[in-house]
CSV table of C-alpha atoms and ligand atoms in Angstrom, one decimal:
chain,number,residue,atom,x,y,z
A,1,UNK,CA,24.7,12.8,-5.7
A,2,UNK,CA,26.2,9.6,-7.9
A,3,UNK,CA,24.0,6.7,-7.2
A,4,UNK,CA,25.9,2.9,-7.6
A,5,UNK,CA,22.7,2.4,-9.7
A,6,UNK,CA,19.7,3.4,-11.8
A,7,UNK,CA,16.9,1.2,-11.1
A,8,UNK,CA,13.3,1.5,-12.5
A,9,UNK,CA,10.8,-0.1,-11.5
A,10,UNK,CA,7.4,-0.5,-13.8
A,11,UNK,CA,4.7,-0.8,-12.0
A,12,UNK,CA,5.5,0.9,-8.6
A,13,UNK,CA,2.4,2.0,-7.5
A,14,UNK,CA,0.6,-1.3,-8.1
A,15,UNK,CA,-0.1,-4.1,-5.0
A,16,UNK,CA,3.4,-6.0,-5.3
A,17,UNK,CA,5.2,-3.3,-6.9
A,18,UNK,CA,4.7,-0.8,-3.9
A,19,UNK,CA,6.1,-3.2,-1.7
A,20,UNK,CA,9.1,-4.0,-3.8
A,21,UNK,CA,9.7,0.0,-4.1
A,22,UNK,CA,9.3,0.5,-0.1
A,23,UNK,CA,12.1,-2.0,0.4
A,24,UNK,CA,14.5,-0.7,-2.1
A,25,UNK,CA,14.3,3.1,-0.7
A,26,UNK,CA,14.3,2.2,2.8
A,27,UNK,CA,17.2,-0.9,2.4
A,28,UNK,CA,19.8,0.7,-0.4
A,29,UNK,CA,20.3,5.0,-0.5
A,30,UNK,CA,23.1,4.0,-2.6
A,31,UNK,CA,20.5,3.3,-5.1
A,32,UNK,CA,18.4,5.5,-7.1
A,33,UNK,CA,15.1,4.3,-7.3
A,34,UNK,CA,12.7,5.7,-10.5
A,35,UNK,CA,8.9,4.7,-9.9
A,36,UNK,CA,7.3,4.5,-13.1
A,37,UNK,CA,3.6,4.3,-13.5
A,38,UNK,CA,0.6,5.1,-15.5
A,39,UNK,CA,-1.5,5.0,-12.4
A,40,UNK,CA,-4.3,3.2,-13.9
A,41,UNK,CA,-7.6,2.7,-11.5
A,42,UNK,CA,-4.6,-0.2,-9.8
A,43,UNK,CA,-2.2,2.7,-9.2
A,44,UNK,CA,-2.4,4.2,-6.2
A,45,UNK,CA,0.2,6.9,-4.7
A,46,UNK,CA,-0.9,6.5,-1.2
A,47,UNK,CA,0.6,3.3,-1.4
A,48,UNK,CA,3.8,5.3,-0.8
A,49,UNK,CA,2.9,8.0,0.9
A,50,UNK,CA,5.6,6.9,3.6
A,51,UNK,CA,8.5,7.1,1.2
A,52,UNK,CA,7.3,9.7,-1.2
A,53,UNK,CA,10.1,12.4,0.2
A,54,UNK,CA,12.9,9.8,0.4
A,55,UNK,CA,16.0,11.7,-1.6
A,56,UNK,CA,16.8,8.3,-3.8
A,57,UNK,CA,13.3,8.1,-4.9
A,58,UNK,CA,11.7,9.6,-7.8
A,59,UNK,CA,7.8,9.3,-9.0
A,60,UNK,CA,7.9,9.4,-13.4
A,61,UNK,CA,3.8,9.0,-14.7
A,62,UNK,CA,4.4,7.4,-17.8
A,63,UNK,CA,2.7,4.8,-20.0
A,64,UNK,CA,5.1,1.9,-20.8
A,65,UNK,CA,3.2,1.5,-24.4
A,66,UNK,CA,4.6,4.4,-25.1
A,67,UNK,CA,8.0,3.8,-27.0
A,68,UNK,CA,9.4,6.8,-27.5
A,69,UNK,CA,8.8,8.2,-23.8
A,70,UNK,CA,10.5,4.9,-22.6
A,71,UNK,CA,13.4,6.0,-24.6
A,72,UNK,CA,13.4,9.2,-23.3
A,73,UNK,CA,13.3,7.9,-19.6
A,74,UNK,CA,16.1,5.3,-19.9
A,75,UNK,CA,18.2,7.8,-21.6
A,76,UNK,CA,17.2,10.9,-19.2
A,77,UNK,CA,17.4,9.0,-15.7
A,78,UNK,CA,20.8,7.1,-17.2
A,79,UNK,CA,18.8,3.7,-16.3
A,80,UNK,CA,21.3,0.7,-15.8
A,81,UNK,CA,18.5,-1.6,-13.6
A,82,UNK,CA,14.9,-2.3,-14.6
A,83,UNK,CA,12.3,-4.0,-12.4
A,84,UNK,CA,9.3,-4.5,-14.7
A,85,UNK,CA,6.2,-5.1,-13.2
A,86,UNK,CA,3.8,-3.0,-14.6
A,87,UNK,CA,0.4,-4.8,-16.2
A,88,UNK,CA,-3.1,-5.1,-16.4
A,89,UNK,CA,-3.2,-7.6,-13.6
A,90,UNK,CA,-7.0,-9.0,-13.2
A,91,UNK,CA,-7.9,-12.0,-14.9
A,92,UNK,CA,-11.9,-11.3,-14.4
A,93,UNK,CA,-11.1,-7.9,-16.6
A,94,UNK,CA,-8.7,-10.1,-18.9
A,95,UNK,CA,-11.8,-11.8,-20.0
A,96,UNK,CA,-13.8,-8.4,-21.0
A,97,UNK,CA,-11.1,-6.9,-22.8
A,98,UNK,CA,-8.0,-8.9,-24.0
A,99,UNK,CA,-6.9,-6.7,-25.8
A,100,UNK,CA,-5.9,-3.8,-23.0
A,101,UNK,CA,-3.6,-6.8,-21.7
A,102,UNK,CA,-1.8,-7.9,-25.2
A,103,UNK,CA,-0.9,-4.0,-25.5
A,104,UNK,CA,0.2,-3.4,-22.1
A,105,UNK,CA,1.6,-6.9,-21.0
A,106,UNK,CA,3.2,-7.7,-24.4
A,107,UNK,CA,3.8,-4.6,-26.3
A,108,UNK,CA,4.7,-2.4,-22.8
A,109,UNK,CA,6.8,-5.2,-22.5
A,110,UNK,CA,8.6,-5.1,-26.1
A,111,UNK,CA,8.3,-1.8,-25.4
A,112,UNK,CA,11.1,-1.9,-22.7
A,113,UNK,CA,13.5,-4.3,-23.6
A,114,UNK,CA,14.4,-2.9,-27.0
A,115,UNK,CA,14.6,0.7,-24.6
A,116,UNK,CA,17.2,-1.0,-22.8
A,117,UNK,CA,18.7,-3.0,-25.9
A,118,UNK,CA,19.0,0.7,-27.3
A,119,UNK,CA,20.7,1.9,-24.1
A,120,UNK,CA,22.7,-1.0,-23.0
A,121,UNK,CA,23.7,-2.7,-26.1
A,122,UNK,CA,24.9,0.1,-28.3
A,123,UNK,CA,28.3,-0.7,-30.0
A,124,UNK,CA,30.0,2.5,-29.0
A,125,UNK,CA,29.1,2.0,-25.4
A,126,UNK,CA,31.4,0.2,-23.0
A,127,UNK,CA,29.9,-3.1,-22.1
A,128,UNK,CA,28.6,-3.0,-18.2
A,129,UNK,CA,28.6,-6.3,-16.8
A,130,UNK,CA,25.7,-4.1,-14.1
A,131,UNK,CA,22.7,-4.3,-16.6
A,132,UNK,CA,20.3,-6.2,-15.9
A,133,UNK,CA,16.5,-6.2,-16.8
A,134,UNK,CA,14.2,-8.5,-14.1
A,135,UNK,CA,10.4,-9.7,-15.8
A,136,UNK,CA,8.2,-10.0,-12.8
A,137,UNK,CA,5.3,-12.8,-14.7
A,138,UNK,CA,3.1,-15.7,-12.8
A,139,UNK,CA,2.5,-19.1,-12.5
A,140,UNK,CA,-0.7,-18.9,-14.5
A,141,UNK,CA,1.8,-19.0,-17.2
A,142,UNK,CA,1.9,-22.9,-16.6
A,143,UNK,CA,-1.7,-23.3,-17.3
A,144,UNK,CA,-3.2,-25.3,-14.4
A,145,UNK,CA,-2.7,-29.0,-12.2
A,146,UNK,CA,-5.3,-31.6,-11.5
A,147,UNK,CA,-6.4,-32.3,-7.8
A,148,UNK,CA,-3.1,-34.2,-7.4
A,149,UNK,CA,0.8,-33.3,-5.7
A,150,UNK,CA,1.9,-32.4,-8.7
A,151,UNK,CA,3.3,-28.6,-9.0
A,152,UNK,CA,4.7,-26.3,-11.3
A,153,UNK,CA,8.2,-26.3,-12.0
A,154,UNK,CA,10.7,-24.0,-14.3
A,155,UNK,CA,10.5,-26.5,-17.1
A,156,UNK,CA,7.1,-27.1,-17.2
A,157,UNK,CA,5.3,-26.0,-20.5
A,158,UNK,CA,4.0,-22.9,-21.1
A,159,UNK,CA,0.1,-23.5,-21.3
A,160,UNK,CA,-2.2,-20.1,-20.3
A,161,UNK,CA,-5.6,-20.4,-20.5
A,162,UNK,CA,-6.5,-16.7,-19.9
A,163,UNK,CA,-5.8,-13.8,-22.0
A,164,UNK,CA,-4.3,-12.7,-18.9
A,165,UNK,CA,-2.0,-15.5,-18.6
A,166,UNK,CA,-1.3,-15.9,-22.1
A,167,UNK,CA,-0.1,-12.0,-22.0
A,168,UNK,CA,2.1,-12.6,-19.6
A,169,UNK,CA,3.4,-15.9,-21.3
A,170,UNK,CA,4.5,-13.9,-24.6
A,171,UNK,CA,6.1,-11.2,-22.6
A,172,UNK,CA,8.1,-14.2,-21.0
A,173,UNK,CA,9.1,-15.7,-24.0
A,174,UNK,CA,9.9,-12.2,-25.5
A,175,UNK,CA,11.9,-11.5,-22.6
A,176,UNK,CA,14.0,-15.0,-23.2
A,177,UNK,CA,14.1,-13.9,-26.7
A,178,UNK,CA,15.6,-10.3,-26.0
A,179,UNK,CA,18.3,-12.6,-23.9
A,180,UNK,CA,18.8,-15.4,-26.3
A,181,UNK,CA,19.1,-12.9,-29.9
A,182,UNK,CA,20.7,-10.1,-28.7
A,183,UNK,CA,22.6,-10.9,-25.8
A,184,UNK,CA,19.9,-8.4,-23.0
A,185,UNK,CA,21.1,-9.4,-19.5
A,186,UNK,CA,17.7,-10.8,-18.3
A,187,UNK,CA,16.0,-12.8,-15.5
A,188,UNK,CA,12.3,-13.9,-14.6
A,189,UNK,CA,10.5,-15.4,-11.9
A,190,UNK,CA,7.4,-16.3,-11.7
A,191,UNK,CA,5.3,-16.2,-8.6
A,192,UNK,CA,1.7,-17.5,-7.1
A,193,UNK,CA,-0.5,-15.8,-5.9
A,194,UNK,CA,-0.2,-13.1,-3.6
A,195,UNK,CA,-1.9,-11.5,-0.6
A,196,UNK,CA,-2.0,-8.8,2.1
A,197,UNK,CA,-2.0,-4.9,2.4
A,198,UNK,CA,-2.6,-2.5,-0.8
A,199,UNK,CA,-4.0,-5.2,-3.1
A,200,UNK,CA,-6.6,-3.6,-5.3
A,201,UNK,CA,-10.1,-5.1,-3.6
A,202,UNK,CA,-11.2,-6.6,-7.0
A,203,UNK,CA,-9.0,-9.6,-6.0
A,204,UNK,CA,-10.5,-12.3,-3.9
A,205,UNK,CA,-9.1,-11.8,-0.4
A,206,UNK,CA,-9.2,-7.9,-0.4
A,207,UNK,CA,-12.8,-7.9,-2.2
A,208,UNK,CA,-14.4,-10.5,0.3
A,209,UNK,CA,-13.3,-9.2,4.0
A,210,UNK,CA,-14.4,-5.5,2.3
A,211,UNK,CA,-17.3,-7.6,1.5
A,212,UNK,CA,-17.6,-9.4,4.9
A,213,UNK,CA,-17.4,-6.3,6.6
A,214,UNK,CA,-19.8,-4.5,5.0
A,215,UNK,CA,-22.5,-7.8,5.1
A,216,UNK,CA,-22.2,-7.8,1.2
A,217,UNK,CA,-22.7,-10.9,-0.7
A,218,UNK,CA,-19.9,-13.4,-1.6
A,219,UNK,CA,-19.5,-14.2,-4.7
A,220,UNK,CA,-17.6,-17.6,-5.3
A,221,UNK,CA,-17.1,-18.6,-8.7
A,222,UNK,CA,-18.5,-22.4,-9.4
A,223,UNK,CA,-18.1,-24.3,-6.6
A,224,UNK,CA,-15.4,-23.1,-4.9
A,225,UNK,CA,-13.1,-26.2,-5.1
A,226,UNK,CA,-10.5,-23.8,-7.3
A,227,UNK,CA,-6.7,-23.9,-5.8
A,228,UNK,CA,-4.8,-21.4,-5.4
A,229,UNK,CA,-1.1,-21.3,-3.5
A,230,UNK,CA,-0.8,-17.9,-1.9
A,231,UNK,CA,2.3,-16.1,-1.0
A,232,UNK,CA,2.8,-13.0,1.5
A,233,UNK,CA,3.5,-10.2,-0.5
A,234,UNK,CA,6.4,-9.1,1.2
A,235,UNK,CA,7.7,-12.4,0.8
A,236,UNK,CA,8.0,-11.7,-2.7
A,237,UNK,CA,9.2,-8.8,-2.2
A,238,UNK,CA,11.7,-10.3,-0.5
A,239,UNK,CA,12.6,-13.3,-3.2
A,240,UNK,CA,12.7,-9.8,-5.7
A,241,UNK,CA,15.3,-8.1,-4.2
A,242,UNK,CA,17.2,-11.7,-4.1
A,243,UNK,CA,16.7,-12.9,-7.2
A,244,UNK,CA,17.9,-8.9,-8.7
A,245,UNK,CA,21.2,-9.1,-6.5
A,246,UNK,CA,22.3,-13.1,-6.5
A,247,UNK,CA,19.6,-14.5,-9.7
A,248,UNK,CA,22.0,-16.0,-12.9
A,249,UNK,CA,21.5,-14.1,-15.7
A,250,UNK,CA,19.5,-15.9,-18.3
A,251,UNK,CA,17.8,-17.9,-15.5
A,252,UNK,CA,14.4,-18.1,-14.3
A,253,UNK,CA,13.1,-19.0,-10.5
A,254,UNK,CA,9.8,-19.9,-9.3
A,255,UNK,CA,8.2,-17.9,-6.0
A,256,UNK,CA,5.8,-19.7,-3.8
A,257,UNK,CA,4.5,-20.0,-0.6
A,258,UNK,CA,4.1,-24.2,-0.5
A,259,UNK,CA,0.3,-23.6,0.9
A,260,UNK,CA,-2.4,-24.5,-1.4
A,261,UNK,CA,-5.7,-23.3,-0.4
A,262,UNK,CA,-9.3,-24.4,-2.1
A,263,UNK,CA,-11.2,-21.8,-2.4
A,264,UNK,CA,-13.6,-22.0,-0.3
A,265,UNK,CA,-11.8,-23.3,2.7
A,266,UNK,CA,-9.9,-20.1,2.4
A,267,UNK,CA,-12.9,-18.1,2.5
A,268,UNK,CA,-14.2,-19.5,5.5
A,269,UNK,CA,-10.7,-18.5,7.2
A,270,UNK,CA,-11.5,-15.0,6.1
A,271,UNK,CA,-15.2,-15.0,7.5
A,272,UNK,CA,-13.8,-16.7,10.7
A,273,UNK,CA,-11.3,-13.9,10.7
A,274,UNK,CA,-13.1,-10.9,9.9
A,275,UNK,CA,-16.5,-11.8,12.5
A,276,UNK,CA,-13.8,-12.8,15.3
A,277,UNK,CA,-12.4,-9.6,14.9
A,278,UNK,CA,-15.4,-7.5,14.7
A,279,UNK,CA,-16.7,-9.3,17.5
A,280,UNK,CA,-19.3,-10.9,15.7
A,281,UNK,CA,-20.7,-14.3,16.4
A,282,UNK,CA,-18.6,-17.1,14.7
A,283,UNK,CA,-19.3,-17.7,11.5
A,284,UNK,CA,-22.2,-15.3,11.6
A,285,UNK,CA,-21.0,-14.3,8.4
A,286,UNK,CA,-21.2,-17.6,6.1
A,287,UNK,CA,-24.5,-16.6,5.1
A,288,UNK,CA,-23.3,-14.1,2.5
A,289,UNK,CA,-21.5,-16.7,0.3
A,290,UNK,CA,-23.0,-17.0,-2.8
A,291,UNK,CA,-22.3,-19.6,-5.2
A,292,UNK,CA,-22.4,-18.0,-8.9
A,293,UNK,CA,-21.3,-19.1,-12.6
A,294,UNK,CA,-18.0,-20.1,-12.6
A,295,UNK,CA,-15.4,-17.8,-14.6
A,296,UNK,CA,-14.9,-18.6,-17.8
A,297,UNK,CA,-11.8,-20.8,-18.5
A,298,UNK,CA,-11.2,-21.0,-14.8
A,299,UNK,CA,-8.2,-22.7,-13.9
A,300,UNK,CA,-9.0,-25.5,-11.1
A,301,UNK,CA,-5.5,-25.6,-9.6
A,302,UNK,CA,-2.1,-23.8,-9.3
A,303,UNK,CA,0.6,-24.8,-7.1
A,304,UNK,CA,4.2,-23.7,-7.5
A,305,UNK,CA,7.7,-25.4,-6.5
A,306,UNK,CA,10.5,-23.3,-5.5
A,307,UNK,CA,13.1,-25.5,-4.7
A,308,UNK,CA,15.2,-24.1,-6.9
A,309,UNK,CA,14.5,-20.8,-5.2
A,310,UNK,CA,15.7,-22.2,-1.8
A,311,UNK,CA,18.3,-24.4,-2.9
A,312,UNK,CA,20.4,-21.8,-5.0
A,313,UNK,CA,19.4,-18.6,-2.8
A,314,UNK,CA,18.3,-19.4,0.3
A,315,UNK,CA,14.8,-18.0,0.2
A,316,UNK,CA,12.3,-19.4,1.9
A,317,UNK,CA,8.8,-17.7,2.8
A,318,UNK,CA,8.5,-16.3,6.5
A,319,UNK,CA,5.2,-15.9,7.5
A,320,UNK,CA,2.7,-19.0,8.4
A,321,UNK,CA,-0.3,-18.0,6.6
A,322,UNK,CA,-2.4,-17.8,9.7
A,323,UNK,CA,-0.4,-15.7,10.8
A,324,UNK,CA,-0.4,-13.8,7.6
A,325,UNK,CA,-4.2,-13.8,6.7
A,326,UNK,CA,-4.6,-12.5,10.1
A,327,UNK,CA,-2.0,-9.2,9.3
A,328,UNK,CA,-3.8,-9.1,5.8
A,329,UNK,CA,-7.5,-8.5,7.3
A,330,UNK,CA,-6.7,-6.4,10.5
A,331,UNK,CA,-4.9,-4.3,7.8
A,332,UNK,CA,-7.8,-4.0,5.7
A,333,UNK,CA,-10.3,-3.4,9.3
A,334,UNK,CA,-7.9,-0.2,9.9
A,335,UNK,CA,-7.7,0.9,6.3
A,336,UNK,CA,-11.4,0.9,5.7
A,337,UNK,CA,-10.2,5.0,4.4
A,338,UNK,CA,-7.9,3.4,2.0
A,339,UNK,CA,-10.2,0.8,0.2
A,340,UNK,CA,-13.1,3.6,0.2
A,341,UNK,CA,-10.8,5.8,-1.7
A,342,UNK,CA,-9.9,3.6,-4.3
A,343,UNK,CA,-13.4,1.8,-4.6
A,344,UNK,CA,-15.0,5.1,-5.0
A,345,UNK,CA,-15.5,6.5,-9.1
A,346,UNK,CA,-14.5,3.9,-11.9
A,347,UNK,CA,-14.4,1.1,-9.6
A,348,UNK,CA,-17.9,1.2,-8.7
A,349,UNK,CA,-19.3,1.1,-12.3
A,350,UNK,CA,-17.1,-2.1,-12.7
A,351,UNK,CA,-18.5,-4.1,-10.0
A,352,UNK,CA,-22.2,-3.1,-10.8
A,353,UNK,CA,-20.6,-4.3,-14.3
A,354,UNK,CA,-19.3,-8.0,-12.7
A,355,UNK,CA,-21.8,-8.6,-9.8
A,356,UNK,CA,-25.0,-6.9,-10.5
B,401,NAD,P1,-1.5,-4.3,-9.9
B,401,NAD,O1,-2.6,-4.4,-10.9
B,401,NAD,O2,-1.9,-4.1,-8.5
B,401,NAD,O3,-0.5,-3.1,-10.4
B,401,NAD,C1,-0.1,-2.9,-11.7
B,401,NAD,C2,0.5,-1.5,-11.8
B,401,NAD,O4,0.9,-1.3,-13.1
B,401,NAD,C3,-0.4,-0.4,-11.4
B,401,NAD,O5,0.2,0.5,-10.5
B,401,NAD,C4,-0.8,0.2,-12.7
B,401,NAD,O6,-1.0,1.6,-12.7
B,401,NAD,C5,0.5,0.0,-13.5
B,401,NAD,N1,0.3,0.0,-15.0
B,401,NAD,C6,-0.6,-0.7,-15.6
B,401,NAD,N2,-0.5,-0.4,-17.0
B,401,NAD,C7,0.5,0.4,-17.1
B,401,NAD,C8,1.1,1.0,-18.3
B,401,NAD,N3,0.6,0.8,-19.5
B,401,NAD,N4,2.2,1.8,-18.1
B,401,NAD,C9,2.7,2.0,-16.8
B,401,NAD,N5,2.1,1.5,-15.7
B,401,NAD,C10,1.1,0.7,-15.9
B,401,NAD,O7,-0.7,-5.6,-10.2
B,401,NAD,P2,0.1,-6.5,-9.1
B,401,NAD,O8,-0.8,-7.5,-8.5
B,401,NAD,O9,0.9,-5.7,-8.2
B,401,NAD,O10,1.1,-7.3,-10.1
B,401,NAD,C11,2.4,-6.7,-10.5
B,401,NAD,C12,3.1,-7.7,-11.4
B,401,NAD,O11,3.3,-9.0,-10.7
B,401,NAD,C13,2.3,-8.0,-12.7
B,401,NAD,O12,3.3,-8.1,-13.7
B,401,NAD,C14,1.7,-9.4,-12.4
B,401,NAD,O13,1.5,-10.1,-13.6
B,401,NAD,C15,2.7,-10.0,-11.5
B,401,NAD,N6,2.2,-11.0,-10.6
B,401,NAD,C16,1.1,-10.7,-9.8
B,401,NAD,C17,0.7,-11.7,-8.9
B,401,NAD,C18,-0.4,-11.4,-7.9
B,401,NAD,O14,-0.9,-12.3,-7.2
B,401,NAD,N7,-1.0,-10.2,-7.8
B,401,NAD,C19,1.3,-13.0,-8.8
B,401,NAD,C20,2.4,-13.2,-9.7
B,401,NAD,C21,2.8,-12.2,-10.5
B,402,TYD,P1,-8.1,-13.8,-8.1
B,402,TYD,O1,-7.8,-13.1,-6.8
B,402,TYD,O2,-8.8,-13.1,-9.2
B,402,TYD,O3,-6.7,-14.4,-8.6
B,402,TYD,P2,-6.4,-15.4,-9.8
B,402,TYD,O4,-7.6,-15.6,-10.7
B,402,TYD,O5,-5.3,-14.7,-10.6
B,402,TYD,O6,-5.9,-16.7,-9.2
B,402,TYD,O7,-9.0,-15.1,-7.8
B,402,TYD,C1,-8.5,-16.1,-6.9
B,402,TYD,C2,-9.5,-17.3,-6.9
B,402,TYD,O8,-10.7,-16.9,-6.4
B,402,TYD,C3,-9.8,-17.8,-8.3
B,402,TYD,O9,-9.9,-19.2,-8.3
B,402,TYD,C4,-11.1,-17.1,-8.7
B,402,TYD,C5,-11.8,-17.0,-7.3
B,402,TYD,N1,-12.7,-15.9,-7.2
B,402,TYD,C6,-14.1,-16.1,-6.8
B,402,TYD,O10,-14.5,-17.2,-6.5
B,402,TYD,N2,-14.9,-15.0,-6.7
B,402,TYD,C7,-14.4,-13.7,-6.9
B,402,TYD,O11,-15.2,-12.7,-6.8
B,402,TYD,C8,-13.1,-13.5,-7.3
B,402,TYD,C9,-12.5,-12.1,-7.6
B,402,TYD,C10,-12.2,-14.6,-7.4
């Protein structure tokens, strides 16, 4: 079968990354789609179970530190596309151990580009104008906004606080570098936070309607005054698949939802939620929150404008977040199987680790 293209895409069994895969199977059999994933205790293949027999789709368990497998890959599944998502994802685990994140978010990332630089850019090879290699990264690259209307913008100043964030700020800049030195036909976007099914419950929303549900404590870092923008995951999904088919090469877009959230009011939306739908009294649940020490380095506000998004591609988000954070918990209520699965083992030892 010839397939128009090659695309891999890092990171596939992760949260976002198993909803960008789903939509590239299911919306383009003209493409071949090659998963790749170290399926860390984030990676889940039962995130795809619905697609796992698709004929464009292939499943590669591979670690993208790995240089010389990457070559191998790029060279054995004739890759023209790559979708990189793959990372070490959690800020909370950032903090413990920075240096899983400069070797998977920086050097996985290195890792990649001079793969395709080796594949694409070779002088004996025709040029093909249908390379192109697409950095998924964050806002928290930005650093963080005062309690004002200011927001992040694509020319505002790289400033991470986290070791997660600054990871992903040095794969950025060594993805602009891989474009700006050697020519690498490159885009980036960077996105806000994101919510609903298949995020790993070590996250906030996932980890506290688990917690809800099971009449376990809340744990909210400082005083819960925090912002955060969230975006529907497969509204990202969405800008993904966009941004790969219409971004300019070079460029880079910001993804967000415009709707801030302090933590705590967001919390009580989720307690609301969750008792309402297990027919508990109101509120019943507010008891559980917890106030704790606040996260080290904790950023007090993120809040992302993508007008540039809308105005040059059309993207907007489509989901109201009520309506969204009420998709997000019933999914979680009727997929109590999935979260025990991946909360079970490794998981556990970490949150006795975090919480007590
Ligand atoms: P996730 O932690 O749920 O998934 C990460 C995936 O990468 C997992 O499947 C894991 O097995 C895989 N992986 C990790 N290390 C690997 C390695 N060395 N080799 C191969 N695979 C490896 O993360 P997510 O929340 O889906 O985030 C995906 C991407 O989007 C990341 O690059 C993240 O920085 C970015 N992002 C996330 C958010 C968010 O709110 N979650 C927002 C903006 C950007
Ligand atoms: P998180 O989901 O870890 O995303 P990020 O830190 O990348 O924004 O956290 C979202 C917000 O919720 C952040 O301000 C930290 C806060 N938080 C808590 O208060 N308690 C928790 O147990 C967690 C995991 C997060």
């Amino acid at each position: 079968m010839f397939y128009k293209k090659n695309i891999l895409i890092t990171g596939g069994a992760g949260f976002i990354g198993s909803h960008v895969v789903r939509i590239f199977v299911n919306k383009y059999p003209e493409y071949r789609i090659i998963n790749l994933d170290k399926l860390t205790y984030a990676g889940n293949l039962a995130n795809l179970k619905d697609i796992e027999n698709a004929p464009n789709y292939v499943f590669v368990k591979a670690d993208i530190c790995d240089f010389e497998d990457m070559l191998r890959i790029f060279n054995e599944y004739q890759i023209d596309n790559v979708i990189h998502l793959a990372a070490e994802s959690h800020v909370d685990r950032s903090i413990k151990d920075p240096f899983s994140f400069a070797k998977t978010n920086v050097m996985g990332t290195l890792n990649l580009l001079e793969a395709a630089r080796q594949s694409w850019l070779t002088p004996h090879l025709a040029p093909r104008t249908s390379h192109l290699f697409y950095h998924i990264s964050t806002d928290e690259v930005y650093g963080e906004l005062d309690f004002d209307d200011t927001l992040f913008t694509e020319d505002t100043a790289y400033d991470p606080h986290s070791p997660y964030s600054a990871s992903k700020a040095a794969s950025d800049h060594f993805v602009r570098a891989y474009h700006d030195t050697y020519g690498l036909p490159t885009v980036i976007s960077n996105c806000s936070n994101n919510y609903g099914s298949y995020q790993f419950p070590e996250k906030l929303i996932p980890l506290f309607i688990n917690n809800i549900r099971h009449n376990k404590t809340l744990p909210v870092y400082g005083k819960g005054e925090n912002v955060r923008d969230w975006l529907y995951v497969e509204d990202h999904a969405r800008a993904i698949d966009l941004i790969f088919h219409e971004g300019k090469t070079g460029d880079t877009y910001n993804i967000g939802g415009f709707n801030e959230w302090k933590n705590i009011d967001l919390i009580k939306v989720m307690i609301k939620t969750v008792d309402r739908l297990l027919g508990r009294e109101e509120g019943e649940s507010e008891k559980l929150i917890t106030y704790v020490t606040d996260r080290a380095g904790h950023d007090l506000r993120y809040a992302i404008d993508s007008t540039k998004l809308k105005n040059e591609l059309g993207w907007e988000p489509s989901l109201q977040f009520e309506e969204g954070i009420e998709k997000t918990v019933r999914w979680y209520l009727e997929n109590q199987d999935w979260l025990d699965n991946v909360t079970s083992g490794d998981y556990q030892k970490y949150y006795e680790k975090m919480y007590g």
